[in-house]
Amino acid sequence: MAKIILEPEGKRIPAHRGQTLLQVLSDSGVILESLCGGFGACGKDKVLIVRGQESLNPLTRSEEKFLTLDEARKGYRLACQARIIEDWDIVVFVPPESRAKPTQRKVVSEGYMRNVKLDPLVKRIKVVLRAPSLEDPRSDYERLVDTLRKMLETNDVKASLDVLREIPDKARNSNWSLSLVLWGNEIVSIEETTSQRPVYGLAVDIGTSKIVVHLVNLENGKIERVAFAENPQLSYGEDIMSRMSYANIGPENLQRLHRLLIDAINSLIEKVVSEAGVSSEDIYEAVIVGNTAMHHFFLGLPTRYLSSSPFTPVITRSYSLEAREAGLKINRRGKVTVLPVIAGYVGADAVADALSTGLIEKRENVLLVDIGTNTEIFAGNTEDFVTCSTPSGPALEGGHITFGMKAVDGAIERVTIDEGGDVEYRTINNAPPSGICGSGIIDAVAQLFLRGIIDKRGKFVEGSATERLIRDEKGRGYVIAWSDETSIGKNIVLWEKDISEFLLAKAAIYAGISIAIKRRKLDPENLSEVLIAGSFGYYIDPFHAKVVGMIPDVELEKIKFVGNTAIAGADLALLSRKAREEAEIIAKRARYFELSLDPLFNKEFAYALQLPHRELERFPSIAEIVARKDL
């Protein structure tokens, strides 16, 4: 058995031949920024081998791609590629920039939620029954059901076997005055006395990179507590396809991804109930949203056929099961409801986006875009709306960008470049810069273009009079922050290849938007609103998003940032039966089209690779600026 000595902690970790350093460190709780899930495709999990290089396999092709010659000579490896081949000690130093920082992330945990009448599916009611007699010998259950049928005006009243077992003693001990908790027309809890405790619900948004939980008081509609955490599946891939590839290897891998989600949600449940001073037994329903892959991982459903054409989900309609079956630590008889999905890559989170923003009530045409690793798009109004999804990739969250990172402390989130090419930046929580996140990348690319430092193809213009424009073995780059300003002791540089990666992401988003608008037979000027949803979208500068050509050239006042509408949609489903019915309507009425099959996609994508677009007439306000600058 080998031993990993982890520096600077000095921690000693047992390891076995055949394991990668990433696997060993992950199992011991040391989480690295492995955005690709250990496939050697991101280069983020660099570690320094201080001693014991001979116990590892030779450099792989991925490492030769991502490590400079100087880094390789010094002993740097990619943790996912460095595999143990000998049973000798290995001393490993993990640099700060390679470590994930889940607790410091900047997250939007709430979003716009339209007003609805408070009418939750879960309710506590009081019933008073007439005691049995020789004149009225009905069974205890029939006695209770007959009373409820009159109160609820329905014949469809149900109860589990567990509830049946409790009725006789509890009814008599309370002198036939009972407090019931109902889920719709089903009795989920029965108590001997009239309880004064509120009933609660849980809204859960399982994102690709984070999980958000709301504890909701179902009697007054108030969100009592909010908590979030990184999605622990990040260790198995930053993107959905990497995780599904891992799950498809075998059922034990799928089960591991499933358990990671359940354990993470249960930890968040413990946090919110502790902070609110309530019991998890008073939570009687959880509403779950997430993209279709997260939906399947949560339910433990296979993703083999979801991950390949024609991308078929196991189930699309909403689905409810008991909390004990789902494994969530709420009332064991409580319900867990997963909202419907639309297609393989338009999931319950997108349905929740549309639900929260009231898409099916909009009489004027709107564009709704939830920007993330996958970007979901809706276009239309109450009469007709289309939807699609585009794989925008991890570049917007720092993936594939040399100094890219998530929105955590020290990430450069705002960039301004003056006429002389000098830079002013702002970091999250004003910490010393350690990298650049998505909003900062958009700012930087837009500003470089507006200052004429890069051309419309994202290439640096020769002769730009600024000392920040540098060249080395990586090619040409622009220094955003000098090494003496940073926490990592290196220049933070936006390289030409980084700009190319960003342009791929923004082109995919714009191509999806453009085709959705065309499919709905709209023009950008026909849009009354452009709603930008999601944590990432909440922080972008709308003008710079137009400059780079990520969103259509509409008036700035039409652009509205609506935050985490996925979790807000889950809240609505908890609070309103009508909203829950609307979620089903949205899923059924949405006209979904598969973007990869659209004959226009390749052309739209190729044209959108330029700044802001090859057809500059699509961006008239930006074209005016370009003309004045003669870019």
XYZ file of C-alpha atoms in Angstrom:
631
model
C 0.000 0.000 0.000
C 1.248 3.462 -0.900
C 0.907 6.541 1.275
C 0.129 10.087 0.133
C 1.598 12.802 2.346
C -0.477 15.877 1.646
C 1.117 19.303 1.979
C 0.796 21.862 3.444
C -1.486 19.994 5.895
C 0.936 17.116 6.500
C -2.028 14.735 6.239
C -1.202 11.076 5.525
C -3.611 9.219 3.265
C -3.432 5.494 2.408
C -3.603 4.708 -1.303
C -3.561 1.691 -3.569
C -1.977 0.910 -6.888
C -4.195 1.853 -9.806
C -5.797 4.813 -8.050
C -5.310 8.324 -9.374
C -4.261 11.110 -7.041
C -7.636 12.737 -7.734
C -9.479 9.649 -6.489
C -7.322 9.372 -3.368
C -7.673 13.051 -2.480
C -11.409 13.142 -3.214
C -12.079 10.090 -1.020
C -10.225 11.801 1.835
C -12.285 14.992 1.536
C -9.765 17.106 -0.399
C -11.804 18.375 -3.349
C -9.937 19.726 -6.357
C -11.160 21.894 -9.226
C -11.606 18.924 -11.546
C -14.119 20.495 -13.900
C -14.128 17.630 -16.399
C -14.658 14.888 -13.841
C -11.236 13.341 -14.102
C -11.025 12.874 -17.861
C -7.997 15.117 -18.336
C -9.944 17.661 -20.357
C -9.769 20.782 -18.169
C -6.260 20.981 -16.680
C -7.550 22.534 -13.433
C -6.374 19.885 -10.940
C -2.647 20.628 -10.969
C -0.615 19.309 -8.042
C 3.120 19.422 -7.340
C 4.892 16.141 -6.652
C 7.494 17.084 -4.053
C 8.802 13.536 -3.680
C 7.925 10.140 -5.130
C 7.516 10.942 -8.807
C 8.839 7.453 -9.597
C 5.739 5.948 -7.915
C 3.520 7.456 -10.605
C 2.925 6.671 -14.256
C 4.688 8.801 -16.918
C 3.100 12.030 -18.168
C 0.001 11.459 -20.283
C -0.976 13.283 -23.472
C -3.469 15.380 -21.493
C -0.689 16.499 -19.172
C 1.576 17.343 -22.081
C -1.254 19.532 -23.382
C -2.022 21.404 -20.148
C 1.380 21.596 -18.412
C 4.058 23.965 -19.600
C 7.587 22.598 -20.021
C 8.628 24.512 -16.929
C 5.756 23.061 -14.857
C 6.575 19.540 -16.007
C 10.265 20.005 -15.107
C 9.290 21.231 -11.630
C 7.175 18.125 -11.016
C 3.624 19.311 -11.620
C 1.030 16.687 -12.573
C -2.705 16.620 -13.230
C -4.189 14.743 -10.264
C -6.685 12.923 -12.488
C -3.900 11.629 -14.759
C -1.261 10.742 -12.143
C -1.847 7.067 -11.334
C -0.070 5.158 -8.547
C 2.072 2.296 -9.855
C 4.372 1.588 -6.855
C 3.819 1.187 -3.096
C 6.105 4.029 -2.032
C 5.366 7.293 -0.262
C 4.418 10.265 -2.419
C 4.585 13.826 -1.103
C 1.959 15.989 -2.842
C 1.513 19.761 -2.562
C -1.897 21.082 -3.638
C -1.711 24.773 -4.668
C -4.560 27.035 -3.481
C -5.802 27.651 -7.017
C -6.351 23.900 -7.546
C -8.618 23.508 -4.518
C -12.381 23.876 -4.780
C -13.808 26.556 -2.483
C -17.459 25.539 -2.030
C -18.234 27.605 1.047
C -17.163 30.916 -0.488
C -19.123 30.814 -3.691
C -21.299 33.763 -4.731
C -24.741 32.283 -5.294
C -28.152 33.679 -6.159
C -30.432 31.615 -3.936
C -33.716 33.419 -4.643
C -35.488 34.704 -7.720
C -38.515 36.565 -9.044
C -41.767 34.897 -8.041
C -45.126 36.203 -9.198
C -47.966 36.537 -6.739
C -50.356 33.608 -6.362
C -53.218 32.763 -4.028
C -51.933 30.724 -1.088
C -53.425 27.256 -1.591
C -50.850 24.575 -0.788
C -51.437 20.882 -1.377
C -50.301 20.240 2.212
C -52.703 21.502 4.876
C -53.424 20.869 8.573
C -57.107 20.635 9.444
C -59.140 19.860 12.565
C -61.906 17.269 12.499
C -64.374 16.313 15.203
C -65.942 12.870 14.813
C -69.012 11.349 16.378
C -68.101 8.415 18.618
C -69.328 4.995 17.458
C -72.414 3.425 18.990
C -74.724 0.506 18.425
C -76.862 2.860 16.352
C -73.818 4.032 14.357
C -71.377 1.081 14.103
C -69.342 2.396 11.136
C -65.634 1.581 11.151
C -63.189 4.142 12.488
C -61.791 4.738 9.011
C -65.194 5.137 7.344
C -66.232 7.484 10.142
C -63.167 9.666 9.408
C -63.463 9.430 5.628
C -67.173 10.296 5.593
C -66.416 13.453 7.565
C -63.561 14.416 5.233
C -65.658 13.790 2.121
C -68.106 16.430 3.268
C -65.369 18.881 4.269
C -63.308 18.430 1.086
C -66.270 17.908 -1.254
C -64.701 14.830 -2.814
C -65.115 11.067 -2.646
C -61.406 10.480 -3.252
C -59.970 10.319 0.270
C -56.999 8.043 0.959
C -54.803 6.947 3.838
C -51.774 4.698 4.123
C -51.687 1.516 6.164
C -49.518 3.332 8.731
C -52.257 5.916 9.247
C -54.940 3.213 9.523
C -52.989 1.597 12.332
C -52.977 4.834 14.334
C -56.613 5.864 13.963
C -58.237 3.716 16.703
C -56.082 4.737 19.665
C -55.512 8.353 18.640
C -59.198 8.968 17.986
C -60.263 7.609 21.360
C -57.366 9.170 23.308
C -58.323 12.594 21.944
C -62.044 12.099 22.503
C -62.577 12.011 18.708
C -61.055 15.449 18.092
C -58.170 15.066 15.666
C -55.586 17.181 13.900
C -54.865 15.870 10.423
C -52.218 16.787 7.874
C -53.423 16.238 4.331
C -51.493 16.043 1.080
C -54.288 16.804 -1.319
C -56.946 14.263 -0.360
C -54.534 11.850 1.335
C -54.098 11.709 5.098
C -50.363 11.732 5.816
C -50.420 12.419 9.575
C -52.906 12.078 12.394
C -52.490 13.570 15.869
C -54.417 13.207 19.088
C -54.723 16.909 19.839
C -55.085 19.997 17.738
C -51.493 20.952 16.969
C -50.386 24.577 16.881
C -47.189 23.812 14.954
C -47.066 25.116 11.371
C -46.609 22.717 8.491
C -43.589 23.229 6.270
C -42.477 22.407 2.776
C -39.074 22.193 1.176
C -38.161 23.628 -2.230
C -34.998 22.135 -3.743
C -33.150 23.264 -6.867
C -30.530 20.695 -7.889
C -28.230 22.594 -10.209
C -25.305 21.145 -12.104
C -22.906 23.044 -9.856
C -24.940 23.929 -6.746
C -27.925 22.856 -4.671
C -30.290 25.419 -3.145
C -32.891 24.631 -0.472
C -35.760 26.781 0.853
C -37.687 25.980 4.030
C -41.207 27.306 3.379
C -43.990 27.892 5.901
C -47.051 26.523 4.095
C -49.515 28.339 6.347
C -48.346 31.887 5.601
C -46.221 31.367 2.463
C -43.057 32.752 4.050
C -39.621 31.423 3.087
C -38.224 30.817 6.576
C -34.657 29.748 5.761
C -32.360 29.429 2.734
C -29.271 27.238 2.389
C -27.039 26.149 -0.459
C -24.018 23.959 -1.141
C -21.871 22.905 -4.044
C -23.230 19.906 -5.881
C -20.869 17.158 -4.639
C -21.093 15.467 -8.035
C -18.602 18.101 -9.268
C -15.854 15.608 -8.448
C -17.262 13.458 -11.261
C -17.462 16.183 -13.874
C -18.281 19.852 -14.283
C -20.683 19.137 -17.123
C -23.699 16.868 -17.410
C -22.249 14.595 -20.101
C -19.172 13.751 -17.989
C -21.384 12.656 -15.110
C -23.703 10.632 -17.299
C -20.674 8.951 -18.882
C -19.520 8.021 -15.381
C -23.000 6.785 -14.387
C -23.286 4.710 -17.559
C -20.218 2.648 -16.656
C -22.241 0.648 -14.153
C -25.096 0.703 -11.613
C -22.713 1.248 -8.702
C -21.576 4.532 -10.281
C -25.160 5.681 -10.779
C -25.905 4.785 -7.159
C -22.885 6.788 -6.000
C -24.085 9.913 -7.837
C -27.591 9.344 -6.442
C -26.363 9.027 -2.857
C -24.211 12.146 -3.177
C -27.314 14.193 -3.991
C -29.466 12.666 -1.250
C -26.756 13.141 1.386
C -26.133 16.739 0.302
C -29.837 17.621 0.419
C -30.205 15.972 3.833
C -27.288 18.047 5.137
C -29.031 21.200 3.920
C -32.288 20.058 5.542
C -30.482 19.670 8.851
C -29.072 23.171 8.436
C -32.357 24.955 7.694
C -34.400 23.217 10.404
C -31.667 23.861 12.963
C -31.519 27.556 12.074
C -35.330 27.864 12.086
C -35.714 25.960 15.347
C -38.266 23.540 13.902
C -38.450 19.779 13.523
C -37.854 18.009 10.229
C -40.973 15.977 11.155
C -43.012 19.111 10.399
C -41.850 19.118 6.759
C -44.513 17.239 4.841
C -43.465 17.791 1.231
C -40.371 18.525 -0.811
C -40.659 19.827 -4.383
C -37.594 19.059 -6.478
C -36.447 20.781 -9.677
C -33.326 20.314 -11.752
C -32.237 19.611 -15.282
C -33.229 16.242 -16.694
C -29.921 14.594 -15.776
C -30.121 15.839 -12.169
C -33.786 14.720 -12.103
C -32.679 11.204 -13.084
C -29.744 11.141 -10.664
C -32.025 12.229 -7.805
C -34.492 9.425 -8.537
C -31.708 6.933 -9.256
C -32.949 6.469 -12.831
C -30.551 5.212 -15.529
C -29.151 7.849 -17.877
C -27.793 5.566 -20.600
C -30.551 6.440 -23.073
C -30.808 10.041 -21.928
C -27.152 10.623 -22.849
C -27.384 9.459 -26.467
C -29.641 10.282 -29.398
C -32.629 10.583 -29.322
C -31.983 11.614 -25.643
C -35.008 9.816 -24.187
C -35.889 10.404 -20.515
C -37.283 7.580 -18.393
C -40.234 9.797 -17.377
C -41.336 13.344 -18.194
C -44.506 13.901 -16.126
C -44.306 14.983 -12.505
C -43.745 12.180 -10.058
C -44.451 11.859 -6.325
C -43.146 9.308 -3.846
C -42.921 8.963 -0.098
C -40.038 10.689 1.673
C -38.807 7.442 3.209
C -38.587 5.898 -0.270
C -36.709 8.940 -1.568
C -34.350 8.899 1.412
C -34.994 12.510 2.435
C -35.006 13.338 6.141
C -38.399 14.987 6.390
C -41.570 13.477 7.864
C -41.350 9.835 6.819
C -44.890 9.885 5.453
C -44.286 13.181 3.713
C -44.226 13.388 -0.053
C -41.417 14.197 -2.451
C -42.583 15.622 -5.776
C -40.381 16.068 -8.812
C -41.825 18.597 -11.268
C -42.184 17.537 -14.917
C -39.440 17.748 -17.513
C -39.970 18.709 -21.146
C -37.200 16.806 -22.922
C -33.737 15.342 -22.501
C -32.107 18.742 -22.102
C -35.001 20.930 -20.984
C -35.731 19.847 -17.444
C -37.858 20.605 -14.409
C -35.693 23.641 -13.632
C -36.664 25.194 -16.963
C -40.345 24.421 -16.284
C -39.901 26.164 -12.917
C -38.316 29.175 -14.667
C -41.354 29.512 -16.911
C -43.720 28.930 -13.984
C -42.140 31.556 -11.748
C -42.026 34.247 -14.440
C -45.626 33.573 -15.534
C -44.815 32.672 -19.131
C -48.231 31.175 -19.822
C -49.870 34.426 -18.679
C -47.760 36.697 -20.908
C -49.817 38.261 -23.679
C -46.809 39.975 -25.238
C -43.839 38.018 -26.549
C -40.929 37.440 -24.195
C -37.559 35.745 -24.319
C -36.580 33.757 -21.209
C -32.974 32.541 -21.001
C -31.510 30.556 -18.089
C -27.755 30.800 -18.645
C -25.559 28.061 -17.236
C -23.435 25.103 -18.273
C -26.524 24.231 -20.259
C -28.660 27.191 -21.332
C -32.435 26.744 -21.560
C -34.434 29.107 -23.769
C -38.146 29.944 -24.089
C -39.635 32.340 -26.645
C -43.277 33.316 -27.113
C -46.358 34.153 -25.108
C -49.485 32.590 -23.614
C -50.773 31.534 -27.027
C -47.658 29.722 -28.194
C -44.110 29.267 -26.938
C -41.102 27.257 -28.066
C -38.195 25.936 -26.054
C -34.746 24.504 -26.662
C -31.469 23.948 -24.876
C -27.935 24.738 -25.951
C -24.727 23.292 -24.450
C -22.982 26.538 -23.547
C -20.199 24.638 -21.799
C -18.198 25.331 -18.648
C -16.260 28.370 -19.947
C -18.734 30.772 -18.319
C -17.903 29.251 -14.923
C -14.172 29.238 -15.548
C -13.799 25.874 -17.251
C -11.303 25.705 -20.123
C -10.112 29.232 -19.238
C -6.486 29.305 -18.052
C -7.159 31.465 -15.001
C -10.891 30.828 -14.980
C -12.683 30.086 -11.746
C -16.132 30.082 -10.205
C -17.619 33.096 -8.475
C -15.744 32.660 -5.184
C -13.629 34.995 -3.053
C -10.828 36.494 -5.119
C -12.488 35.973 -8.503
C -12.305 39.028 -10.760
C -15.971 39.778 -11.482
C -15.789 43.246 -13.089
C -13.254 44.603 -15.593
C -12.843 48.070 -17.114
C -10.112 48.942 -19.638
C -9.355 52.599 -20.363
C -8.265 54.234 -23.626
C -4.610 53.618 -22.774
C -5.196 49.901 -22.215
C -4.871 49.993 -18.441
C -7.178 47.852 -16.308
C -9.370 48.427 -13.307
C -10.996 45.356 -11.803
C -13.175 44.331 -8.888
C -12.949 41.011 -7.100
C -15.558 39.166 -5.069
C -15.397 40.337 -1.456
C -12.457 42.579 -2.454
C -10.037 39.695 -1.905
C -6.694 39.666 -3.761
C -7.307 38.317 -7.266
C -6.761 34.604 -7.827
C -8.540 34.184 -11.161
C -11.430 35.458 -13.261
C -15.051 34.281 -13.296
C -17.668 34.389 -16.051
C -18.959 37.934 -15.559
C -15.378 39.208 -15.539
C -14.584 37.314 -18.732
C -17.562 38.923 -20.509
C -16.451 42.367 -19.311
C -12.848 41.772 -20.348
C -13.678 40.510 -23.849
C -16.192 43.334 -24.418
C -13.751 45.984 -23.223
C -10.847 44.581 -25.250
C -13.074 44.708 -28.326
C -14.355 48.228 -27.632
C -10.762 49.469 -27.145
C -9.626 47.886 -30.406
C -7.170 45.557 -28.640
C -8.858 42.471 -30.132
C -10.586 42.242 -33.500
C -13.992 40.791 -34.317
C -12.501 37.271 -34.374
C -11.150 37.672 -30.857
C -7.532 37.941 -32.046
C -5.143 40.491 -30.581
C -4.410 43.399 -32.892
C -0.717 43.787 -33.687
C 0.786 47.032 -32.524
C -1.644 47.691 -29.670
C 0.176 50.216 -27.510
C -0.046 48.563 -24.102
C 2.487 46.742 -21.971
C -0.219 44.353 -20.859
C -0.199 42.609 -24.239
C 2.311 39.757 -23.853
C 3.464 36.676 -25.739
C 5.007 33.379 -24.580
C 4.771 29.674 -25.362
C 0.981 29.829 -24.785
C 0.667 32.476 -27.487
C -0.609 36.024 -27.028
C -2.419 37.231 -23.949
C -3.541 40.281 -22.017
C -2.576 40.768 -18.379
C -5.671 41.543 -16.305
C -3.787 41.585 -12.978
C -0.016 41.678 -12.419
C 1.609 38.993 -10.281
C 2.380 41.361 -7.375
C -1.361 42.112 -7.096
C -2.557 38.503 -7.049
C -2.835 35.874 -4.326
C -1.248 33.216 -6.553
C 1.993 35.051 -7.353
C 1.363 34.899 -11.092
C 0.048 37.278 -13.734
C -3.649 36.635 -14.363
C -3.758 36.595 -18.138
C -6.587 36.282 -20.632
C -4.988 34.348 -23.470
C -6.134 34.317 -27.056
C -7.148 30.674 -26.685
C -9.252 31.645 -23.635
C -11.113 34.182 -25.740
C -11.714 31.474 -28.344
C -13.197 29.198 -25.654
C -15.473 32.006 -24.502
C -16.599 32.736 -28.064
C -17.634 29.081 -28.460
C -19.870 29.381 -25.392
C -21.431 32.721 -26.316
C -21.963 31.581 -29.914
C -23.873 28.513 -28.729
C -26.105 30.691 -26.535
C -26.810 33.272 -29.228
C -27.416 30.608 -31.883
C -29.990 28.945 -29.624
C -31.697 32.275 -28.915
C -31.705 33.278 -32.576
C -33.193 29.988 -33.754
C -35.822 29.975 -30.990
C -36.933 33.464 -32.032
C -37.083 32.395 -35.670
C -38.982 29.206 -34.818
C -41.572 31.352 -33.080
C -41.554 33.714 -36.110
C -40.443 36.703 -34.062
C -37.896 39.477 -34.432
C -35.912 40.876 -31.503
C -37.837 44.144 -31.783
C -41.070 42.167 -31.185
C -39.893 41.183 -27.702
C -41.432 43.069 -24.791
C -38.951 41.598 -22.303
C -35.722 39.631 -22.232
C -35.641 37.750 -18.923
C -32.217 36.488 -17.847
C -32.404 33.765 -15.202
C -29.840 31.834 -13.201
C -27.001 32.692 -10.832
C -24.585 33.438 -13.646
C -26.982 35.637 -15.573
C -27.723 37.686 -12.452
C -24.210 39.169 -12.379
C -23.488 39.918 -16.033
C -23.415 43.451 -17.404
C -26.260 43.648 -19.980
C -24.439 46.153 -22.179
C -21.312 44.003 -22.326
C -23.471 40.938 -23.002
C -24.760 42.768 -26.079
C -21.268 43.926 -27.104
C -20.000 40.342 -27.220
C -23.197 39.172 -28.956
C -24.480 36.837 -26.257
C -28.015 38.266 -26.201
C -30.020 40.135 -28.871
C -29.563 43.870 -29.329
C -32.681 45.057 -27.519
C -33.126 48.190 -25.427
C -31.410 47.844 -22.063
C -34.640 48.642 -20.221
C -36.203 45.486 -21.699
C -33.525 43.291 -20.114
C -34.511 42.046 -16.671
C -32.464 39.838 -14.371
C -34.844 37.549 -12.520
C -32.387 35.534 -10.412
C -32.884 31.902 -9.447
C -36.344 31.375 -10.883
C -35.867 27.605 -10.727
C -36.042 27.610 -6.919
C -38.788 30.261 -7.055
C -40.822 27.957 -9.298
C -40.392 25.148 -6.766
C -41.628 27.552 -4.065
C -44.708 28.342 -6.156
C -45.511 24.663 -6.625
C -45.395 24.226 -2.851
C -47.665 27.195 -2.217
C -50.256 26.859 -4.955
C -52.209 23.966 -6.431
C -52.953 26.162 -9.440
C -49.251 26.793 -9.993
C -48.602 23.060 -9.821
C -51.246 22.502 -12.494
C -49.632 25.244 -14.581
C -46.286 23.410 -14.408
C -47.958 20.432 -16.076
C -49.490 22.710 -18.710
C -46.118 24.321 -19.454
C -44.470 20.923 -19.911
C -47.232 19.733 -22.260
C -47.698 22.922 -24.288
C -44.074 23.877 -24.851
C -43.036 23.241 -28.444
C -39.623 21.663 -27.980
C -37.140 21.422 -30.807
C -33.771 19.695 -30.803
C -31.239 22.369 -31.659
C -28.610 19.940 -32.984
C -31.042 18.808 -35.703
C -31.905 22.321 -36.853
C -30.452 23.006 -40.321
C -29.802 26.629 -39.309
C -27.687 25.815 -36.273
C -24.287 25.396 -37.898
C -24.643 28.666 -39.816
C -25.985 30.572 -36.803
C -23.216 29.192 -34.603
C -20.463 30.014 -37.098
C -21.723 33.561 -37.616
C -21.992 34.115 -33.843
C -18.316 33.247 -33.340
C -17.469 36.804 -34.306
C -17.822 39.908 -32.122
C -20.604 40.719 -31.799
C -21.744 38.805 -34.909
C -20.725 38.313 -38.500
C -23.956 40.035 -39.566
C -23.333 43.291 -37.737
C -26.739 44.647 -38.776
C -28.267 42.380 -36.124
C -26.612 44.599 -33.516
C -27.364 48.155 -34.689
C -26.489 49.874 -31.400
C -23.135 48.085 -31.221
C -22.543 48.709 -34.946
C -22.688 52.468 -34.259
C -19.948 52.158 -31.655
C -17.877 49.968 -33.963
C -18.254 52.488 -36.774
C -17.135 55.373 -34.552
C -14.121 53.398 -33.395
C -13.515 51.989 -36.888
C -12.876 48.558 -35.373
